[in-house]
Amino acid sequence: MKCPKCKDSALHAKQMDEQFAAQECERCGGDWILVEDFVQWRENNPGFEFAKNVDVEEDEILDSQNALLCPRTGTFMRKFRIAAQNAHRLDYSAAVGGIWLDNGEWELLKKEGIAGQLNEILTNKWQQAVRESMSKEQFALIYSRKFGETDYQKVRDIRGWIDSHPAKADLRAYLFAEDPYSAER
Ligand SMILES: [Zn+2]
């Protein structure tokens, strides 16, 4: 099998952190992992946690922007965003259940504390959570630009205070009434 990124470089068998089987491209350092290998290892090692203190800088991590072809079938692989807080995506061939990690992405997964959940990244549940979290961050950005950072923080504090107040409905009515000291509404 050839590397999906370098195309002419062969993949060689390796063990990921001495835990489960994978194949590596020695030229670009990317890893090819079969989900079934990972899941089987996970089932046999349910309590195992990968160390999070990984020494890797963001600019050392590659992320293929163009679509890659599955090294086994030659068909396009799909990209799955791993988290809302960074833009890295892993490539997945559904046809063979294979994951391609660019050089440094395994370290990134460990750093984010999600290396042990590699297979879950491919689920709808995970992807939906990433999308929801991303849209929340976008709203936060919009509000912060609109109000200014200080006032946005202030209005968030007020909102939090109202939401946790036992008389929150009355507080809201007071706040939004044209004149809270009049019987008219
Ligand atoms: Zn390569």
Coordinates of N, CA and C and ligand atoms in Angstrom, one line a residue:
M1 N 0.8 -1.2 0.0 CA 0.0 0.0 0.0 C 0.9 1.3 0.0
K2 N 0.4 2.2 -0.8 CA 1.2 3.5 -0.9 C 0.6 4.6 0.0
C3 N 1.4 5.5 0.4 CA 1.0 6.6 1.2 C 0.0 7.5 0.4
P4 N -1.2 7.8 1.0 CA -2.2 8.6 0.3 C -1.7 10.0 0.1
K5 N -0.7 10.5 0.8 CA -0.3 11.8 0.7 C 0.9 11.9 -0.3
C6 N 1.9 11.1 0.0 CA 3.1 11.1 -0.9 C 2.9 10.3 -2.2
K7 N 2.0 9.4 -2.2 CA 1.5 8.6 -3.3 C 2.5 7.5 -3.8
D8 N 3.8 7.8 -3.8 CA 4.8 6.8 -4.3 C 5.6 6.2 -3.2
S9 N 5.3 6.5 -2.0 CA 6.1 6.0 -0.9 C 5.3 4.9 -0.2
A10 N 5.9 3.8 0.1 CA 5.2 2.6 0.7 C 4.9 2.8 2.2
L11 N 3.8 2.2 2.7 CA 3.5 2.3 4.1 C 4.1 1.0 4.8
H12 N 4.6 1.2 6.0 CA 5.2 0.1 6.7 C 4.5 -0.1 8.1
A13 N 4.4 -1.4 8.4 CA 3.7 -1.7 9.7 C 4.4 -1.1 10.9
K14 N 3.6 -0.7 11.8 CA 4.2 -0.2 13.1 C 3.2 -0.4 14.2
Q15 N 3.6 -0.1 15.4 CA 2.6 0.0 16.5 C 2.5 1.4 17.0
M16 N 1.2 1.8 17.2 CA 1.0 3.2 17.7 C 1.2 3.2 19.2
D17 N 2.2 3.9 19.6 CA 2.6 4.0 21.1 C 2.6 2.6 21.7
E18 N 3.1 1.6 20.9 CA 3.2 0.2 21.4 C 1.9 -0.3 21.9
Q19 N 0.8 0.2 21.3 CA -0.6 -0.3 21.7 C -1.3 -1.0 20.6
F20 N -1.4 -0.5 19.4 CA -2.2 -1.2 18.4 C -1.5 -1.0 17.0
A21 N -1.9 -1.9 16.1 CA -1.3 -1.9 14.8 C -1.7 -0.7 13.9
A22 N -0.7 -0.3 13.2 CA -1.0 0.8 12.2 C 0.1 0.7 11.1
Q23 N 0.0 1.5 10.1 CA 1.0 1.6 9.1 C 1.5 3.0 8.9
E24 N 2.8 3.2 8.7 CA 3.3 4.5 8.7 C 4.1 4.8 7.4
C25 N 4.0 6.0 6.9 CA 4.8 6.5 5.8 C 6.1 7.1 6.4
E26 N 7.2 6.5 6.0 CA 8.4 7.0 6.6 C 8.8 8.4 6.0
R27 N 8.3 8.7 4.9 CA 8.6 10.0 4.3 C 7.9 11.1 5.0
C28 N 6.6 11.1 5.0 CA 5.8 12.2 5.6 C 5.4 12.0 7.0
G29 N 5.6 10.8 7.6 CA 5.3 10.5 9.0 C 3.8 10.3 9.3
G30 N 3.0 10.2 8.2 CA 1.6 10.0 8.4 C 1.3 8.6 8.9
D31 N 0.1 8.3 9.5 CA -0.3 7.0 9.9 C -1.6 6.6 9.4
W32 N -1.6 5.3 9.0 CA -2.9 4.7 8.5 C -3.3 3.7 9.5
I33 N -4.6 3.9 10.0 CA -5.1 3.1 11.1 C -6.4 2.5 10.7
L34 N -6.5 1.2 10.9 CA -7.8 0.5 10.7 C -8.7 0.6 11.9
V35 N -9.9 1.1 11.8 CA -10.8 1.3 12.9 C -11.0 0.0 13.7
E36 N -11.1 -1.1 12.9 CA -11.3 -2.4 13.6 C -10.1 -2.8 14.5
D37 N -8.9 -2.4 14.1 CA -7.7 -2.6 14.9 C -7.8 -1.8 16.2
F38 N -8.2 -0.5 16.0 CA -8.2 0.4 17.2 C -9.3 -0.1 18.1
V39 N -10.5 -0.4 17.6 CA -11.6 -0.8 18.4 C -11.3 -2.1 19.2
Q40 N -10.7 -3.0 18.5 CA -10.4 -4.2 19.2 C -9.4 -4.0 20.4
W41 N -8.4 -3.1 20.1 CA -7.4 -2.8 21.1 C -8.2 -2.1 22.3
R42 N -9.1 -1.2 22.0 CA -9.8 -0.4 23.0 C -10.6 -1.4 23.9
E43 N -11.2 -2.4 23.2 CA -12.0 -3.3 24.0 C -11.2 -4.1 25.0
N44 N -9.9 -4.4 24.5 CA -9.0 -5.2 25.4 C -8.3 -4.3 26.4
N45 N -8.4 -3.0 26.2 CA -7.7 -2.1 27.1 C -8.6 -0.9 27.5
P46 N -9.8 -1.2 28.1 CA -10.8 -0.2 28.3 C -10.3 1.0 29.2
G47 N -9.4 0.7 30.1 CA -8.9 1.8 31.1 C -7.7 2.6 30.6
F48 N -7.2 2.2 29.5 CA -5.9 2.8 29.1 C -6.1 4.3 28.7
E49 N -5.3 5.1 29.2 CA -5.3 6.5 28.7 C -3.9 7.0 28.2
F50 N -4.0 7.6 27.1 CA -2.7 8.1 26.5 C -2.3 9.4 27.2
A51 N -1.0 9.5 27.5 CA -0.5 10.7 28.2 C -0.8 11.9 27.4
K52 N -1.3 13.0 28.1 CA -1.7 14.2 27.4 C -0.5 15.2 27.3
N53 N 0.5 15.0 28.1 CA 1.6 16.0 28.0 C 2.5 15.7 26.8
V54 N 2.0 16.0 25.7 CA 2.7 15.8 24.4 C 3.4 17.1 24.0
D55 N 4.6 17.0 23.6 CA 5.4 18.2 23.2 C 5.2 18.4 21.7
V56 N 4.2 19.1 21.3 CA 4.0 19.3 19.9 C 3.5 20.7 19.6
E57 N 4.1 21.4 18.7 CA 3.6 22.8 18.4 C 2.6 22.7 17.3
E58 N 1.7 23.7 17.3 CA 0.6 23.7 16.3 C 1.2 23.8 14.9
D59 N 2.2 24.5 14.7 CA 2.8 24.7 13.4 C 3.6 23.5 12.9
E60 N 3.8 22.5 13.8 CA 4.5 21.3 13.4 C 3.6 20.2 12.9
I61 N 2.3 20.5 13.1 CA 1.3 19.5 12.7 C 0.8 19.7 11.3
L62 N 0.9 18.7 10.5 CA 0.4 18.8 9.1 C -1.1 18.6 9.1
D63 N -1.8 19.2 8.1 CA -3.2 18.9 7.9 C -3.5 19.0 6.4
S64 N -3.6 17.8 5.7 CA -3.9 17.9 4.3 C -5.2 18.6 4.0
Q65 N -5.0 19.6 3.2 CA -6.2 20.4 2.9 C -7.0 19.8 1.7
N66 N -6.2 19.2 0.8 CA -6.9 18.6 -0.4 C -7.4 17.2 0.0
A67 N -8.4 16.8 -0.8 CA -9.0 15.5 -0.6 C -7.9 14.4 -0.9
L68 N -7.8 13.4 0.0 CA -6.9 12.3 -0.2 C -7.6 11.1 -0.7
L69 N -6.9 10.2 -1.5 CA -7.5 9.0 -1.9 C -7.1 7.9 -1.0
C70 N -8.1 7.0 -0.7 CA -7.9 5.8 0.1 C -6.8 5.0 -0.5
P71 N -5.8 4.6 0.3 CA -4.6 3.9 -0.2 C -5.0 2.4 -0.7
R72 N -6.2 2.0 -0.2 CA -6.6 0.6 -0.6 C -7.5 0.6 -1.8
T73 N -8.5 1.5 -1.8 CA -9.6 1.5 -2.9 C -9.4 2.6 -3.9
G74 N -8.6 3.6 -3.6 CA -8.4 4.7 -4.5 C -9.5 5.7 -4.6
T75 N -10.5 5.5 -3.7 CA -11.7 6.4 -3.7 C -11.4 7.5 -2.7
F76 N -12.2 8.6 -2.9 CA -12.0 9.8 -2.0 C -12.3 9.4 -0.6
M77 N -11.5 10.0 0.3 CA -11.7 9.8 1.7 C -12.5 11.1 2.2
R78 N -13.2 10.9 3.3 CA -14.0 12.0 3.8 C -13.2 12.6 5.0
K79 N -13.4 13.9 5.2 CA -12.7 14.6 6.3 C -13.6 14.8 7.4
F80 N -13.1 14.5 8.6 CA -13.9 14.7 9.9 C -13.1 15.6 10.8
R81 N -13.8 16.7 11.1 CA -13.2 17.6 12.1 C -13.1 17.0 13.5
I82 N -11.9 17.1 14.1 CA -11.8 16.4 15.4 C -12.3 17.2 16.6
A83 N -12.3 18.5 16.5 CA -12.8 19.3 17.6 C -13.2 20.7 17.2
A84 N -14.0 21.4 18.0 CA -14.4 22.8 17.6 C -13.2 23.7 17.7
Q85 N -12.3 23.5 18.7 CA -11.3 24.5 19.0 C -10.1 24.5 18.1
N86 N -10.0 23.5 17.2 CA -8.9 23.6 16.2 C -9.4 23.0 14.9
A87 N -8.8 23.4 13.8 CA -9.3 23.2 12.5 C -8.9 21.8 11.9
H88 N -8.2 21.0 12.7 CA -7.6 19.8 12.1 C -8.7 18.8 11.8
R89 N -8.5 18.1 10.7 CA -9.5 17.1 10.2 C -8.7 15.8 9.9
L90 N -9.3 14.7 10.3 CA -8.7 13.4 9.9 C -9.4 13.0 8.6
D91 N -8.7 12.1 7.9 CA -9.3 11.6 6.6 C -9.8 10.1 6.9
Y92 N -10.9 9.8 6.4 CA -11.5 8.5 6.7 C -12.0 7.9 5.4
S93 N -11.6 6.6 5.2 CA -12.1 5.8 4.1 C -13.2 4.9 4.7
A94 N -14.5 5.2 4.4 CA -15.5 4.4 4.9 C -15.5 3.0 4.3
A95 N -15.1 2.9 3.1 CA -15.1 1.6 2.3 C -14.2 0.5 3.1
V96 N -13.1 0.9 3.6 CA -12.3 -0.1 4.3 C -12.2 0.2 5.8
G97 N -12.8 1.3 6.3 CA -12.7 1.6 7.7 C -11.3 2.0 8.1
G98 N -10.7 2.8 7.2 CA -9.3 3.3 7.5 C -9.2 4.8 7.8
I99 N -8.4 5.1 8.8 CA -8.2 6.5 9.1 C -6.8 6.9 8.7
W100 N -6.7 8.1 8.1 CA -5.4 8.6 7.8 C -5.1 9.8 8.7
L101 N -4.0 9.8 9.4 CA -3.6 10.9 10.3 C -2.3 11.5 9.7
D102 N -2.3 12.8 9.4 CA -1.1 13.4 8.9 C -0.1 13.5 10.1
N103 N 1.1 13.7 9.7 CA 2.2 13.8 10.7 C 1.9 14.8 11.8
G104 N 1.9 14.4 13.0 CA 1.6 15.3 14.2 C 0.1 15.2 14.7
E105 N -0.8 14.7 13.8 CA -2.2 14.7 14.2 C -2.4 13.7 15.4
W106 N -1.7 12.6 15.4 CA -1.8 11.6 16.5 C -1.4 12.3 17.8
E107 N -0.3 13.1 17.8 CA 0.1 13.9 18.9 C -0.9 14.9 19.4
L108 N -1.5 15.5 18.3 CA -2.6 16.5 18.6 C -3.8 15.8 19.3
L109 N -4.2 14.6 18.9 CA -5.3 13.9 19.5 C -4.9 13.6 21.0
K110 N -3.7 13.2 21.2 CA -3.3 13.0 22.6 C -3.3 14.2 23.4
K111 N -2.8 15.3 22.8 CA -2.8 16.6 23.6 C -4.2 17.0 23.9
E112 N -5.1 16.8 23.0 CA -6.5 17.2 23.3 C -7.2 16.2 24.2
G113 N -6.5 15.1 24.5 CA -7.1 14.1 25.4 C -8.2 13.2 24.7
I114 N -8.1 13.1 23.3 CA -9.2 12.3 22.7 C -8.6 11.2 21.8
A115 N -7.3 10.9 22.0 CA -6.7 9.8 21.2 C -7.4 8.5 21.5
G116 N -7.8 8.3 22.8 CA -8.4 7.0 23.2 C -9.9 6.9 22.6
Q117 N -10.3 8.0 22.0 CA -11.7 8.0 21.4 C -11.7 8.1 19.9
L118 N -10.6 7.7 19.3 CA -10.3 7.9 17.9 C -11.6 7.5 17.0
N119 N -12.1 6.3 17.3 CA -13.2 5.8 16.5 C -14.5 6.7 16.7
E120 N -14.6 7.3 17.9 CA -15.9 8.1 18.1 C -15.9 9.4 17.3
I121 N -14.7 9.8 16.9 CA -14.7 11.1 16.1 C -15.5 10.9 14.8
L122 N -15.6 9.7 14.3 CA -16.3 9.4 13.1 C -17.8 9.3 13.2
T123 N -18.3 9.4 14.4 CA -19.7 9.2 14.6 C -20.5 10.5 14.4
N124 N -21.8 10.4 14.1 CA -22.7 11.6 13.9 C -22.7 12.4 15.2
K125 N -22.8 11.6 16.3 CA -22.9 12.3 17.6 C -21.7 13.3 17.8
W126 N -20.5 12.8 17.6 CA -19.3 13.6 17.8 C -19.3 14.8 16.8
Q127 N -19.6 14.5 15.5 CA -19.6 15.6 14.5 C -20.6 16.6 14.8
Q128 N -21.8 16.2 15.3 CA -22.8 17.2 15.6 C -22.4 18.0 16.8
A129 N -21.8 17.4 17.8 CA -21.3 18.2 19.0 C -20.2 19.2 18.5
V130 N -19.4 18.8 17.6 CA -18.4 19.8 17.1 C -19.1 20.9 16.4
R131 N -20.1 20.6 15.5 CA -20.8 21.7 14.8 C -21.5 22.6 15.8
E132 N -22.2 22.1 16.8 CA -22.9 22.9 17.8 C -21.9 23.8 18.5
S133 N -20.8 23.2 18.9 CA -19.8 24.0 19.6 C -19.3 25.1 18.8
M134 N -19.1 24.8 17.5 CA -18.6 25.8 16.6 C -19.5 27.0 16.4
S135 N -20.8 26.6 16.3 CA -21.8 27.7 16.1 C -21.9 28.6 17.3
K136 N -21.8 27.9 18.5 CA -21.8 28.7 19.8 C -20.6 29.7 19.8
E137 N -19.5 29.2 19.4 CA -18.3 30.1 19.3 C -18.5 31.3 18.4
Q138 N -19.2 31.0 17.2 CA -19.4 32.0 16.3 C -20.4 33.1 16.8
F139 N -21.4 32.6 17.5 CA -22.3 33.6 18.2 C -21.6 34.4 19.2
A140 N -20.7 33.8 20.0 CA -20.0 34.5 21.0 C -19.1 35.6 20.3
L141 N -18.6 35.3 19.2 CA -17.7 36.2 18.5 C -18.6 37.4 17.9
I142 N -19.7 37.1 17.4 CA -20.6 38.1 16.9 C -21.0 39.1 18.0
Y143 N -21.4 38.5 19.2 CA -21.9 39.4 20.3 C -20.7 40.2 20.8
S144 N -19.6 39.6 20.9 CA -18.4 40.3 21.4 C -18.0 41.5 20.5
R145 N -18.2 41.3 19.2 CA -17.9 42.4 18.3 C -19.0 43.5 18.4
K146 N -20.2 43.0 18.5 CA -21.4 44.0 18.5 C -21.4 44.8 19.8
F147 N -21.1 44.2 21.0 CA -21.2 44.9 22.2 C -19.9 45.5 22.7
G148 N -18.8 44.9 22.2 CA -17.5 45.2 22.8 C -17.3 44.2 23.9
E149 N -16.0 43.8 24.1 CA -15.7 42.7 25.0 C -16.2 43.0 26.5
T150 N -16.0 44.2 27.0 CA -16.3 44.5 28.3 C -17.8 44.4 28.6
D151 N -18.6 45.1 27.6 CA -20.0 45.1 27.8 C -20.6 43.7 27.6
Y152 N -20.0 42.9 26.7 CA -20.4 41.5 26.4 C -20.3 40.7 27.7
Q153 N -19.2 40.9 28.4 CA -18.9 40.2 29.6 C -20.0 40.6 30.7
K154 N -20.3 41.9 30.7 CA -21.2 42.5 31.7 C -22.6 41.9 31.4
V155 N -23.0 41.9 30.2 CA -24.4 41.4 29.9 C -24.5 39.9 30.1
R156 N -23.4 39.2 29.9 CA -23.4 37.7 30.2 C -23.5 37.5 31.7
D157 N -22.8 38.3 32.5 CA -22.9 38.2 33.9 C -24.4 38.4 34.4
I158 N -25.0 39.5 33.9 CA -26.3 39.8 34.2 C -27.3 38.7 33.8
R159 N -27.1 38.2 32.6 CA -27.9 37.1 32.2 C -27.8 35.8 33.0
G160 N -26.5 35.5 33.4 CA -26.3 34.4 34.3 C -26.9 34.6 35.7
W161 N -26.9 35.8 36.2 CA -27.5 36.1 37.5 C -29.0 35.9 37.4
I162 N -29.6 36.5 36.3 CA -31.1 36.3 36.2 C -31.5 34.9 36.1
D163 N -30.7 34.1 35.2 CA -31.1 32.7 35.0 C -31.1 31.9 36.2
S164 N -30.2 32.2 37.1 CA -30.1 31.4 38.3 C -30.9 32.0 39.5
H165 N -31.6 33.1 39.3 CA -32.4 33.7 40.3 C -33.8 33.0 40.5
P166 N -34.2 32.8 41.7 CA -35.5 32.2 41.9 C -36.7 33.0 41.3
A167 N -36.5 34.3 41.3 CA -37.6 35.2 40.7 C -37.3 35.6 39.3
K168 N -36.7 34.7 38.5 CA -36.2 35.2 37.2 C -37.3 35.7 36.3
A169 N -38.5 35.2 36.3 CA -39.5 35.7 35.4 C -39.9 37.1 35.8
D170 N -39.9 37.4 37.1 CA -40.3 38.8 37.5 C -39.1 39.7 37.2
L171 N -37.9 39.3 37.3 CA -36.8 40.1 37.0 C -36.8 40.5 35.5
R172 N -37.1 39.5 34.7 CA -37.2 39.8 33.3 C -38.3 40.8 32.9
A173 N -39.5 40.6 33.6 CA -40.6 41.5 33.4 C -40.2 42.9 33.8
Y174 N -39.5 43.0 34.9 CA -39.1 44.3 35.4 C -38.1 45.0 34.4
L175 N -37.2 44.1 33.9 CA -36.2 44.6 33.0 C -36.7 45.1 31.7
F176 N -37.7 44.4 31.2 CA -38.1 44.7 29.8 C -39.4 45.5 29.7
A177 N -40.0 45.8 30.9 CA -41.2 46.7 30.9 C -40.8 48.1 30.5
E178 N -41.7 48.8 29.7 CA -41.4 50.1 29.3 C -41.3 51.0 30.6
D179 N -42.2 50.8 31.5 CA -42.1 51.5 32.8 C -42.6 50.6 33.9
P180 N -41.6 50.0 34.6 CA -42.0 49.0 35.6 C -42.8 49.5 36.8
Y181 N -42.9 50.9 36.9 CA -43.6 51.5 38.0 C -45.0 52.0 37.6
S182 N -45.5 51.4 36.5 CA -46.8 51.7 36.0 C -47.6 50.5 35.9
A183 N -48.9 50.5 36.1 CA -49.8 49.3 35.9 C -49.9 49.0 34.5
E184 N -49.7 50.0 33.6 CA -49.8 49.7 32.2 C -48.6 48.9 31.7
R185 N -48.8 48.1 30.6 CA -47.7 47.3 30.2 C -47.3 47.7 28.8
Ligands
ZN1 ZN 3.8 9.9 3.0

